[in-house]
Amino acid sequence: MAGLRHVLESEIASGKTIGLVPTMGALHEGHASLLKKARGEVDVVVASIYANPTQFNNQDDLAKYPKTESDDLLLLKREQTDVAFFPQTAGIYHGLSTMPINYGVLTETLEGAHRSGHFDGMSTIVRRLFELVAPHRAYFGEKDWQQLAIINRMSSSEDLGVKIIGCEILREPSGLALSSRNIHLSSQEKKAALTISKSVFDIKHRLTRKSLHDTELEITHELKRAGLEPDYVKIVNANTLEALQSETNLGQARLLIAAYSGKTRLLDNGPV
Ligand code: AMP
Protein backbone atom coordinates (compact mmCIF):
# COMPACT_ATOMS: atom_id res chain seq x y z
CA MET A 1 0.00 0.00 0.00
CA ALA A 2 2.85 2.38 0.95
CA GLY A 3 4.55 1.45 -2.37
CA LEU A 4 1.39 2.35 -4.28
CA ARG A 5 1.15 5.74 -2.55
CA HIS A 6 4.80 6.42 -3.22
CA VAL A 7 4.52 5.67 -6.95
CA LEU A 8 1.32 7.69 -7.36
CA GLU A 9 2.41 10.66 -5.27
CA SER A 10 5.48 11.15 -7.44
CA GLU A 11 3.30 10.93 -10.59
CA ILE A 12 0.83 13.49 -9.18
CA ALA A 13 3.69 15.76 -8.09
CA SER A 14 4.89 15.81 -11.70
CA GLY A 15 1.43 16.96 -12.81
CA LYS A 16 0.18 13.66 -14.25
CA THR A 17 -3.48 12.65 -14.22
CA ILE A 18 -4.50 9.33 -12.69
CA GLY A 19 -7.36 7.07 -13.83
CA LEU A 20 -8.67 4.18 -11.75
CA VAL A 21 -10.44 1.08 -13.10
CA PRO A 22 -11.75 -0.97 -10.17
CA THR A 23 -12.41 -4.65 -10.93
CA MET A 24 -12.87 -7.98 -9.20
CA GLY A 25 -10.53 -9.79 -11.60
CA ALA A 26 -11.26 -12.59 -14.10
CA LEU A 27 -10.76 -9.86 -16.66
CA HIS A 28 -12.39 -9.95 -20.09
CA GLU A 29 -12.87 -7.58 -23.02
CA GLY A 30 -15.53 -5.63 -21.07
CA HIS A 31 -12.89 -4.70 -18.51
CA ALA A 32 -10.45 -4.05 -21.37
CA SER A 33 -12.87 -1.50 -22.84
CA LEU A 34 -12.73 0.47 -19.56
CA LEU A 35 -8.92 0.28 -19.55
CA LYS A 36 -8.82 1.49 -23.18
CA LYS A 37 -11.05 4.44 -22.37
CA ALA A 38 -8.86 5.32 -19.38
CA ARG A 39 -5.69 4.93 -21.48
CA GLY A 40 -7.05 7.49 -23.92
CA GLU A 41 -7.91 10.04 -21.21
CA VAL A 42 -5.32 9.99 -18.41
CA ASP A 43 -1.54 9.76 -18.00
CA VAL A 44 -1.41 6.95 -15.45
CA VAL A 45 -3.88 4.04 -15.56
CA VAL A 46 -4.33 2.11 -12.31
CA ALA A 47 -6.38 -1.11 -12.26
CA SER A 48 -7.40 -2.64 -8.97
CA ILE A 49 -8.23 -6.32 -8.71
CA TYR A 50 -10.08 -7.20 -5.56
CA ALA A 51 -13.05 -9.51 -4.99
CA ASN A 52 -14.35 -7.62 -1.97
CA PRO A 53 -15.82 -10.17 0.49
CA THR A 54 -18.32 -7.70 1.95
CA GLN A 55 -19.92 -7.32 -1.49
CA PHE A 56 -20.81 -11.01 -1.54
CA ASN A 57 -23.74 -11.87 0.70
CA ASN A 58 -23.21 -15.52 -0.20
CA GLN A 59 -19.78 -16.91 0.72
CA ASP A 60 -20.17 -19.78 -1.80
CA ASP A 61 -20.49 -17.17 -4.53
CA LEU A 62 -17.22 -15.57 -3.37
CA ALA A 63 -15.45 -18.97 -3.23
CA LYS A 64 -16.75 -19.76 -6.74
CA TYR A 65 -15.76 -16.36 -8.17
CA PRO A 66 -13.25 -17.10 -10.97
CA LYS A 67 -9.60 -16.29 -10.25
CA THR A 68 -7.34 -15.92 -13.28
CA GLU A 69 -4.48 -13.80 -11.97
CA SER A 70 -1.81 -14.60 -14.56
CA ASP A 71 -4.23 -14.06 -17.48
CA ASP A 72 -5.40 -10.85 -15.81
CA LEU A 73 -1.83 -9.58 -15.73
CA LEU A 74 -1.42 -10.34 -19.45
CA LEU A 75 -4.59 -8.41 -20.27
CA LEU A 76 -3.48 -5.47 -18.11
CA LYS A 77 -0.13 -5.45 -19.90
CA ARG A 78 -1.78 -5.66 -23.33
CA GLU A 79 -3.91 -2.61 -22.40
CA GLN A 80 -0.80 -0.71 -21.25
CA THR A 81 -1.98 -0.42 -17.68
CA ASP A 82 0.65 1.35 -15.60
CA VAL A 83 -0.17 0.05 -12.13
CA ALA A 84 -1.90 -3.20 -11.14
CA PHE A 85 -3.11 -2.98 -7.56
CA PHE A 86 -4.03 -6.24 -5.77
CA PRO A 87 -5.24 -5.17 -2.32
CA GLN A 88 -5.38 -7.75 0.46
CA THR A 89 -8.36 -7.69 2.82
CA ALA A 90 -6.22 -7.17 5.96
CA GLY A 91 -4.52 -4.15 4.40
CA ILE A 92 -7.41 -2.47 2.65
CA TYR A 93 -9.82 -2.91 5.58
CA HIS A 94 -7.21 -1.91 8.17
CA GLY A 95 -9.00 0.47 10.55
CA LEU A 96 -12.10 0.35 8.34
CA SER A 97 -15.49 -1.29 8.75
CA THR A 98 -18.24 -1.54 6.18
CA MET A 99 -20.22 1.70 6.19
CA PRO A 100 -23.93 1.48 5.48
CA ILE A 101 -25.06 3.54 2.51
CA ASN A 102 -28.68 4.56 2.15
CA TYR A 103 -30.00 6.54 -0.76
CA GLY A 104 -33.55 5.25 -0.31
CA VAL A 105 -34.94 3.50 -3.38
CA LEU A 106 -31.63 3.80 -5.23
CA THR A 107 -29.82 1.52 -2.76
CA GLU A 108 -32.81 -0.55 -1.59
CA THR A 109 -34.37 -1.65 -4.87
CA LEU A 110 -33.33 -4.37 -7.36
CA GLU A 111 -29.81 -5.59 -6.44
CA GLY A 112 -30.21 -3.90 -3.02
CA ALA A 113 -33.29 -6.03 -2.32
CA HIS A 114 -31.73 -9.26 -3.56
CA ARG A 115 -28.19 -8.92 -2.21
CA SER A 116 -28.34 -7.57 1.30
CA GLY A 117 -25.27 -5.49 2.22
CA HIS A 118 -23.90 -5.58 -1.34
CA PHE A 119 -23.92 -1.82 -1.89
CA ASP A 120 -22.62 -1.09 1.62
CA GLY A 121 -19.59 -3.24 0.80
CA MET A 122 -19.23 -1.77 -2.70
CA SER A 123 -19.41 1.87 -1.63
CA THR A 124 -17.05 1.31 1.31
CA ILE A 125 -14.39 -0.19 -0.92
CA VAL A 126 -14.85 2.36 -3.72
CA ARG A 127 -14.37 5.20 -1.22
CA ARG A 128 -11.29 3.45 0.17
CA LEU A 129 -9.82 2.95 -3.32
CA PHE A 130 -10.46 6.62 -4.12
CA GLU A 131 -8.66 7.56 -0.90
CA LEU A 132 -5.67 5.31 -1.64
CA VAL A 133 -5.29 6.01 -5.35
CA ALA A 134 -6.62 9.60 -5.37
CA PRO A 135 -7.61 9.28 -9.05
CA HIS A 136 -8.76 12.23 -11.16
CA ARG A 137 -11.11 9.91 -13.04
CA ALA A 138 -12.65 6.52 -12.26
CA TYR A 139 -14.20 4.20 -14.82
CA PHE A 140 -17.27 2.04 -14.21
CA GLY A 141 -19.32 -0.07 -16.62
CA GLU A 142 -22.97 0.50 -17.42
CA LYS A 143 -23.20 -3.29 -17.14
CA ASP A 144 -23.69 -2.73 -13.39
CA TRP A 145 -26.16 0.09 -13.92
CA GLN A 146 -27.34 0.38 -10.32
CA GLN A 147 -23.75 0.44 -9.05
CA LEU A 148 -22.93 3.24 -11.50
CA ALA A 149 -26.08 5.18 -10.48
CA ILE A 150 -25.11 4.88 -6.79
CA ILE A 151 -21.53 5.98 -7.45
CA ASN A 152 -22.83 8.94 -9.45
CA ARG A 153 -25.08 9.85 -6.50
CA MET A 154 -22.17 9.48 -4.05
CA SER A 155 -20.10 11.68 -6.28
CA SER A 156 -22.73 14.42 -6.43
CA SER A 157 -23.60 14.33 -2.71
CA GLU A 158 -20.08 13.95 -1.24
CA ASP A 159 -17.05 15.75 -2.53
CA LEU A 160 -15.13 12.72 -3.78
CA GLY A 161 -12.94 14.83 -6.05
CA VAL A 162 -13.15 12.15 -8.76
CA LYS A 163 -14.84 12.42 -12.14
CA ILE A 164 -16.96 9.31 -12.68
CA ILE A 165 -16.92 7.95 -16.21
CA GLY A 166 -19.64 5.48 -17.25
CA CYS A 167 -18.68 3.06 -20.04
CA GLU A 168 -20.95 1.21 -22.47
CA ILE A 169 -21.70 -2.49 -22.08
CA LEU A 170 -19.45 -4.70 -24.19
CA ARG A 171 -21.20 -7.75 -25.64
CA GLU A 172 -20.36 -10.98 -27.41
CA PRO A 173 -21.38 -11.00 -31.09
CA SER A 174 -24.40 -13.06 -29.92
CA GLY A 175 -25.53 -10.09 -27.81
CA LEU A 176 -24.71 -11.65 -24.43
CA ALA A 177 -23.19 -9.03 -22.11
CA LEU A 178 -19.63 -10.02 -21.21
CA SER A 179 -19.26 -11.04 -17.57
CA SER A 180 -16.67 -12.88 -15.49
CA ARG A 181 -19.50 -15.20 -14.49
CA ASN A 182 -20.18 -16.35 -18.09
CA ILE A 183 -17.36 -18.85 -17.66
CA HIS A 184 -19.76 -20.94 -15.52
CA LEU A 185 -22.41 -21.20 -18.27
CA SER A 186 -22.86 -24.44 -20.22
CA SER A 187 -23.56 -23.98 -23.93
CA GLN A 188 -27.25 -24.66 -23.26
CA GLU A 189 -27.34 -22.09 -20.43
CA LYS A 190 -25.53 -19.58 -22.62
CA LYS A 191 -28.08 -20.05 -25.38
CA ALA A 192 -30.94 -19.56 -22.93
CA ALA A 193 -29.23 -16.43 -21.58
CA LEU A 194 -29.57 -14.75 -24.99
CA THR A 195 -33.25 -14.23 -24.16
CA ILE A 196 -32.03 -11.60 -21.67
CA SER A 197 -30.05 -9.51 -24.17
CA LYS A 198 -32.76 -9.96 -26.80
CA SER A 199 -35.27 -8.43 -24.35
CA VAL A 200 -32.91 -5.49 -23.81
CA PHE A 201 -32.63 -4.91 -27.58
CA ASP A 202 -36.39 -5.32 -28.21
CA ILE A 203 -37.65 -3.08 -25.44
CA LYS A 204 -38.51 0.01 -27.50
CA HIS A 205 -40.55 -2.05 -29.92
CA ARG A 206 -42.37 -3.95 -27.16
CA LEU A 207 -43.43 -0.71 -25.50
CA THR A 208 -45.12 0.45 -28.68
CA ARG A 209 -47.52 -2.49 -28.25
CA LYS A 210 -47.93 -2.93 -24.51
CA SER A 211 -48.06 -1.08 -21.20
CA LEU A 212 -45.03 -0.93 -18.87
CA HIS A 213 -46.46 -3.54 -16.54
CA ASP A 214 -47.52 -5.93 -19.30
CA THR A 215 -44.13 -5.56 -20.95
CA GLU A 216 -42.35 -6.50 -17.71
CA LEU A 217 -44.67 -9.51 -17.37
CA GLU A 218 -44.22 -10.54 -20.98
CA ILE A 219 -40.42 -10.48 -20.67
CA THR A 220 -40.58 -12.37 -17.35
CA HIS A 221 -42.67 -15.10 -19.01
CA GLU A 222 -40.34 -15.33 -21.98
CA LEU A 223 -37.30 -15.66 -19.70
CA LYS A 224 -39.04 -18.46 -17.80
CA ARG A 225 -40.06 -20.20 -21.01
CA ALA A 226 -36.39 -20.15 -22.07
CA GLY A 227 -35.51 -21.99 -18.83
CA LEU A 228 -34.21 -18.96 -16.91
CA GLU A 229 -35.20 -17.94 -13.42
CA PRO A 230 -35.73 -14.15 -13.33
CA ASP A 231 -35.07 -12.23 -10.10
CA TYR A 232 -36.47 -9.04 -11.56
CA VAL A 233 -37.49 -7.40 -14.84
CA LYS A 234 -38.06 -3.70 -14.21
CA ILE A 235 -38.47 -0.56 -16.28
CA VAL A 236 -37.41 2.30 -14.01
CA ASN A 237 -36.17 5.87 -14.02
CA ALA A 238 -32.56 5.53 -15.18
CA ASN A 239 -31.12 7.83 -12.49
CA THR A 240 -33.29 7.27 -9.41
CA LEU A 241 -34.33 3.67 -10.25
CA GLU A 242 -37.83 4.56 -9.08
CA ALA A 243 -40.70 2.74 -10.74
CA LEU A 244 -42.25 4.70 -13.59
CA GLN A 245 -45.79 5.82 -12.91
CA SER A 246 -46.76 6.00 -16.56
CA GLU A 247 -45.52 5.60 -20.10
CA THR A 248 -45.04 9.38 -20.45
CA ASN A 249 -41.49 9.47 -19.11
CA LEU A 250 -39.91 6.75 -21.20
CA GLY A 251 -37.14 9.05 -22.42
CA GLN A 252 -35.45 8.75 -19.00
CA ALA A 253 -36.20 5.08 -18.49
CA ARG A 254 -34.10 1.93 -18.45
CA LEU A 255 -34.88 -1.74 -18.46
CA LEU A 256 -32.96 -3.73 -15.85
CA ILE A 257 -32.95 -7.51 -15.69
CA ALA A 258 -31.41 -10.04 -13.30
CA ALA A 259 -31.95 -13.72 -13.98
CA TYR A 260 -30.36 -17.07 -13.29
CA SER A 261 -29.30 -19.30 -16.12
CA GLY A 262 -28.64 -22.55 -14.28
CA LYS A 263 -26.81 -21.50 -11.14
CA THR A 264 -25.28 -18.36 -12.69
CA ARG A 265 -26.86 -15.02 -11.92
CA LEU A 266 -26.70 -12.65 -14.89
CA LEU A 267 -27.37 -8.91 -15.15
CA ASP A 268 -28.21 -6.84 -18.19
CA ASN A 269 -29.84 -3.50 -18.92
CA GLY A 270 -30.45 -1.01 -21.65
CA PRO A 271 -32.19 2.26 -22.51
CA VAL A 272 -35.88 2.25 -23.26
P1 AMP B 1 -16.34 -6.52 -12.08
O1 AMP B 1 -14.96 -7.09 -12.16
O2 AMP B 1 -17.41 -7.45 -12.54
O3 AMP B 1 -16.63 -5.87 -10.75
O4 AMP B 1 -16.36 -5.34 -13.13
C1 AMP B 1 -15.46 -4.27 -13.03
C2 AMP B 1 -15.96 -3.14 -13.87
O5 AMP B 1 -16.08 -3.57 -15.22
C3 AMP B 1 -17.36 -2.67 -13.42
O6 AMP B 1 -17.40 -1.26 -13.49
C4 AMP B 1 -18.26 -3.31 -14.44
O7 AMP B 1 -19.47 -2.62 -14.63
C5 AMP B 1 -17.38 -3.29 -15.68
N1 AMP B 1 -17.82 -4.30 -16.63
C6 AMP B 1 -18.05 -5.61 -16.39
N2 AMP B 1 -18.51 -6.22 -17.50
C7 AMP B 1 -18.60 -5.27 -18.45
C8 AMP B 1 -19.03 -5.26 -19.81
N3 AMP B 1 -19.48 -6.36 -20.41
N4 AMP B 1 -18.98 -4.10 -20.49
C9 AMP B 1 -18.53 -2.95 -19.88
N5 AMP B 1 -18.12 -2.90 -18.60
C10 AMP B 1 -18.15 -4.03 -17.90
Coordinates of C-alpha atoms and ligand atoms in Angstrom, one line a residue:
M1 CA 0.0 0.0 0.0
A2 CA 2.9 2.4 0.9
G3 CA 4.6 1.4 -2.4
L4 CA 1.4 2.3 -4.3
R5 CA 1.2 5.7 -2.5
H6 CA 4.8 6.4 -3.2
V7 CA 4.5 5.7 -7.0
L8 CA 1.3 7.7 -7.4
E9 CA 2.4 10.7 -5.3
S10 CA 5.5 11.2 -7.4
E11 CA 3.3 10.9 -10.6
I12 CA 0.8 13.5 -9.2
A13 CA 3.7 15.8 -8.1
S14 CA 4.9 15.8 -11.7
G15 CA 1.4 17.0 -12.8
K16 CA 0.2 13.7 -14.2
T17 CA -3.5 12.7 -14.2
I18 CA -4.5 9.3 -12.7
G19 CA -7.4 7.1 -13.8
L20 CA -8.7 4.2 -11.8
V21 CA -10.4 1.1 -13.1
P22 CA -11.7 -1.0 -10.2
T23 CA -12.4 -4.7 -10.9
M24 CA -12.9 -8.0 -9.2
G25 CA -10.5 -9.8 -11.6
A26 CA -11.3 -12.6 -14.1
L27 CA -10.8 -9.9 -16.7
H28 CA -12.4 -9.9 -20.1
E29 CA -12.9 -7.6 -23.0
G30 CA -15.5 -5.6 -21.1
H31 CA -12.9 -4.7 -18.5
A32 CA -10.5 -4.1 -21.4
S33 CA -12.9 -1.5 -22.8
L34 CA -12.7 0.5 -19.6
L35 CA -8.9 0.3 -19.5
K36 CA -8.8 1.5 -23.2
K37 CA -11.0 4.4 -22.4
A38 CA -8.9 5.3 -19.4
R39 CA -5.7 4.9 -21.5
G40 CA -7.0 7.5 -23.9
E41 CA -7.9 10.0 -21.2
V42 CA -5.3 10.0 -18.4
D43 CA -1.5 9.8 -18.0
V44 CA -1.4 7.0 -15.4
V45 CA -3.9 4.0 -15.6
V46 CA -4.3 2.1 -12.3
A47 CA -6.4 -1.1 -12.3
S48 CA -7.4 -2.6 -9.0
I49 CA -8.2 -6.3 -8.7
Y50 CA -10.1 -7.2 -5.6
A51 CA -13.1 -9.5 -5.0
N52 CA -14.3 -7.6 -2.0
P53 CA -15.8 -10.2 0.5
T54 CA -18.3 -7.7 2.0
Q55 CA -19.9 -7.3 -1.5
F56 CA -20.8 -11.0 -1.5
N57 CA -23.7 -11.9 0.7
N58 CA -23.2 -15.5 -0.2
Q59 CA -19.8 -16.9 0.7
D60 CA -20.2 -19.8 -1.8
D61 CA -20.5 -17.2 -4.5
L62 CA -17.2 -15.6 -3.4
A63 CA -15.4 -19.0 -3.2
K64 CA -16.8 -19.8 -6.7
Y65 CA -15.8 -16.4 -8.2
P66 CA -13.2 -17.1 -11.0
K67 CA -9.6 -16.3 -10.2
T68 CA -7.3 -15.9 -13.3
E69 CA -4.5 -13.8 -12.0
S70 CA -1.8 -14.6 -14.6
D71 CA -4.2 -14.1 -17.5
D72 CA -5.4 -10.8 -15.8
L73 CA -1.8 -9.6 -15.7
L74 CA -1.4 -10.3 -19.4
L75 CA -4.6 -8.4 -20.3
L76 CA -3.5 -5.5 -18.1
K77 CA -0.1 -5.5 -19.9
R78 CA -1.8 -5.7 -23.3
E79 CA -3.9 -2.6 -22.4
Q80 CA -0.8 -0.7 -21.3
T81 CA -2.0 -0.4 -17.7
D82 CA 0.7 1.4 -15.6
V83 CA -0.2 0.0 -12.1
A84 CA -1.9 -3.2 -11.1
F85 CA -3.1 -3.0 -7.6
F86 CA -4.0 -6.2 -5.8
P87 CA -5.2 -5.2 -2.3
Q88 CA -5.4 -7.7 0.5
T89 CA -8.4 -7.7 2.8
A90 CA -6.2 -7.2 6.0
G91 CA -4.5 -4.2 4.4
I92 CA -7.4 -2.5 2.7
Y93 CA -9.8 -2.9 5.6
H94 CA -7.2 -1.9 8.2
G95 CA -9.0 0.5 10.5
L96 CA -12.1 0.3 8.3
S97 CA -15.5 -1.3 8.8
T98 CA -18.2 -1.5 6.2
M99 CA -20.2 1.7 6.2
P100 CA -23.9 1.5 5.5
I101 CA -25.1 3.5 2.5
N102 CA -28.7 4.6 2.1
Y103 CA -30.0 6.5 -0.8
G104 CA -33.6 5.3 -0.3
V105 CA -34.9 3.5 -3.4
L106 CA -31.6 3.8 -5.2
T107 CA -29.8 1.5 -2.8
E108 CA -32.8 -0.6 -1.6
T109 CA -34.4 -1.6 -4.9
L110 CA -33.3 -4.4 -7.4
E111 CA -29.8 -5.6 -6.4
G112 CA -30.2 -3.9 -3.0
A113 CA -33.3 -6.0 -2.3
H114 CA -31.7 -9.3 -3.6
R115 CA -28.2 -8.9 -2.2
S116 CA -28.3 -7.6 1.3
G117 CA -25.3 -5.5 2.2
H118 CA -23.9 -5.6 -1.3
F119 CA -23.9 -1.8 -1.9
D120 CA -22.6 -1.1 1.6
G121 CA -19.6 -3.2 0.8
M122 CA -19.2 -1.8 -2.7
S123 CA -19.4 1.9 -1.6
T124 CA -17.0 1.3 1.3
I125 CA -14.4 -0.2 -0.9
V126 CA -14.9 2.4 -3.7
R127 CA -14.4 5.2 -1.2
R128 CA -11.3 3.4 0.2
L129 CA -9.8 2.9 -3.3
F130 CA -10.5 6.6 -4.1
E131 CA -8.7 7.6 -0.9
L132 CA -5.7 5.3 -1.6
V133 CA -5.3 6.0 -5.4
A134 CA -6.6 9.6 -5.4
P135 CA -7.6 9.3 -9.1
H136 CA -8.8 12.2 -11.2
R137 CA -11.1 9.9 -13.0
A138 CA -12.6 6.5 -12.3
Y139 CA -14.2 4.2 -14.8
F140 CA -17.3 2.0 -14.2
G141 CA -19.3 -0.1 -16.6
E142 CA -23.0 0.5 -17.4
K143 CA -23.2 -3.3 -17.1
D144 CA -23.7 -2.7 -13.4
W145 CA -26.2 0.1 -13.9
Q146 CA -27.3 0.4 -10.3
Q147 CA -23.7 0.4 -9.1
L148 CA -22.9 3.2 -11.5
A149 CA -26.1 5.2 -10.5
I150 CA -25.1 4.9 -6.8
I151 CA -21.5 6.0 -7.4
N152 CA -22.8 8.9 -9.4
R153 CA -25.1 9.8 -6.5
M154 CA -22.2 9.5 -4.1
S155 CA -20.1 11.7 -6.3
S156 CA -22.7 14.4 -6.4
S157 CA -23.6 14.3 -2.7
E158 CA -20.1 13.9 -1.2
D159 CA -17.1 15.7 -2.5
L160 CA -15.1 12.7 -3.8
G161 CA -12.9 14.8 -6.0
V162 CA -13.1 12.2 -8.8
K163 CA -14.8 12.4 -12.1
I164 CA -17.0 9.3 -12.7
I165 CA -16.9 8.0 -16.2
G166 CA -19.6 5.5 -17.2
C167 CA -18.7 3.1 -20.0
E168 CA -21.0 1.2 -22.5
I169 CA -21.7 -2.5 -22.1
L170 CA -19.4 -4.7 -24.2
R171 CA -21.2 -7.8 -25.6
E172 CA -20.4 -11.0 -27.4
P173 CA -21.4 -11.0 -31.1
S174 CA -24.4 -13.1 -29.9
G175 CA -25.5 -10.1 -27.8
L176 CA -24.7 -11.7 -24.4
A177 CA -23.2 -9.0 -22.1
L178 CA -19.6 -10.0 -21.2
S179 CA -19.3 -11.0 -17.6
S180 CA -16.7 -12.9 -15.5
R181 CA -19.5 -15.2 -14.5
N182 CA -20.2 -16.3 -18.1
I183 CA -17.4 -18.9 -17.7
H184 CA -19.8 -20.9 -15.5
L185 CA -22.4 -21.2 -18.3
S186 CA -22.9 -24.4 -20.2
S187 CA -23.6 -24.0 -23.9
Q188 CA -27.3 -24.7 -23.3
E189 CA -27.3 -22.1 -20.4
K190 CA -25.5 -19.6 -22.6
K191 CA -28.1 -20.1 -25.4
A192 CA -30.9 -19.6 -22.9
A193 CA -29.2 -16.4 -21.6
L194 CA -29.6 -14.8 -25.0
T195 CA -33.3 -14.2 -24.2
I196 CA -32.0 -11.6 -21.7
S197 CA -30.0 -9.5 -24.2
K198 CA -32.8 -10.0 -26.8
S199 CA -35.3 -8.4 -24.3
V200 CA -32.9 -5.5 -23.8
F201 CA -32.6 -4.9 -27.6
D202 CA -36.4 -5.3 -28.2
I203 CA -37.6 -3.1 -25.4
K204 CA -38.5 0.0 -27.5
H205 CA -40.5 -2.0 -29.9
R206 CA -42.4 -4.0 -27.2
L207 CA -43.4 -0.7 -25.5
T208 CA -45.1 0.5 -28.7
R209 CA -47.5 -2.5 -28.3
K210 CA -47.9 -2.9 -24.5
S211 CA -48.1 -1.1 -21.2
L212 CA -45.0 -0.9 -18.9
H213 CA -46.5 -3.5 -16.5
D214 CA -47.5 -5.9 -19.3
T215 CA -44.1 -5.6 -21.0
E216 CA -42.4 -6.5 -17.7
L217 CA -44.7 -9.5 -17.4
E218 CA -44.2 -10.5 -21.0
I219 CA -40.4 -10.5 -20.7
T220 CA -40.6 -12.4 -17.4
H221 CA -42.7 -15.1 -19.0
E222 CA -40.3 -15.3 -22.0
L223 CA -37.3 -15.7 -19.7
K224 CA -39.0 -18.5 -17.8
R225 CA -40.1 -20.2 -21.0
A226 CA -36.4 -20.2 -22.1
G227 CA -35.5 -22.0 -18.8
L228 CA -34.2 -19.0 -16.9
E229 CA -35.2 -17.9 -13.4
P230 CA -35.7 -14.2 -13.3
D231 CA -35.1 -12.2 -10.1
Y232 CA -36.5 -9.0 -11.6
V233 CA -37.5 -7.4 -14.8
K234 CA -38.1 -3.7 -14.2
I235 CA -38.5 -0.6 -16.3
V236 CA -37.4 2.3 -14.0
N237 CA -36.2 5.9 -14.0
A238 CA -32.6 5.5 -15.2
N239 CA -31.1 7.8 -12.5
T240 CA -33.3 7.3 -9.4
L241 CA -34.3 3.7 -10.2
E242 CA -37.8 4.6 -9.1
A243 CA -40.7 2.7 -10.7
L244 CA -42.3 4.7 -13.6
Q245 CA -45.8 5.8 -12.9
S246 CA -46.8 6.0 -16.6
E247 CA -45.5 5.6 -20.1
T248 CA -45.0 9.4 -20.4
N249 CA -41.5 9.5 -19.1
L250 CA -39.9 6.8 -21.2
G251 CA -37.1 9.1 -22.4
Q252 CA -35.5 8.8 -19.0
A253 CA -36.2 5.1 -18.5
R254 CA -34.1 1.9 -18.5
L255 CA -34.9 -1.7 -18.5
L256 CA -33.0 -3.7 -15.8
I257 CA -32.9 -7.5 -15.7
A258 CA -31.4 -10.0 -13.3
A259 CA -31.9 -13.7 -14.0
Y260 CA -30.4 -17.1 -13.3
S261 CA -29.3 -19.3 -16.1
G262 CA -28.6 -22.5 -14.3
K263 CA -26.8 -21.5 -11.1
T264 CA -25.3 -18.4 -12.7
R265 CA -26.9 -15.0 -11.9
L266 CA -26.7 -12.6 -14.9
L267 CA -27.4 -8.9 -15.1
D268 CA -28.2 -6.8 -18.2
N269 CA -29.8 -3.5 -18.9
G270 CA -30.5 -1.0 -21.7
P271 CA -32.2 2.3 -22.5
V272 CA -35.9 2.3 -23.3
Ligands
AMP1 P1 -16.3 -6.5 -12.1 O1 -15.0 -7.1 -12.2 O2 -17.4 -7.5 -12.5 O3 -16.6 -5.9 -10.7 O4 -16.4 -5.3 -13.1 C1 -15.5 -4.3 -13.0 C2 -16.0 -3.1 -13.9 O5 -16.1 -3.6 -15.2 C3 -17.4 -2.7 -13.4 O6 -17.4 -1.3 -13.5 C4 -18.3 -3.3 -14.4 O7 -19.5 -2.6 -14.6 C5 -17.4 -3.3 -15.7 N1 -17.8 -4.3 -16.6 C6 -18.0 -5.6 -16.4 N2 -18.5 -6.2 -17.5 C7 -18.6 -5.3 -18.4 C8 -19.0 -5.3 -19.8 N3 -19.5 -6.4 -20.4 N4 -19.0 -4.1 -20.5 C9 -18.5 -3.0 -19.9 N5 -18.1 -2.9 -18.6 C10 -18.2 -4.0 -17.9

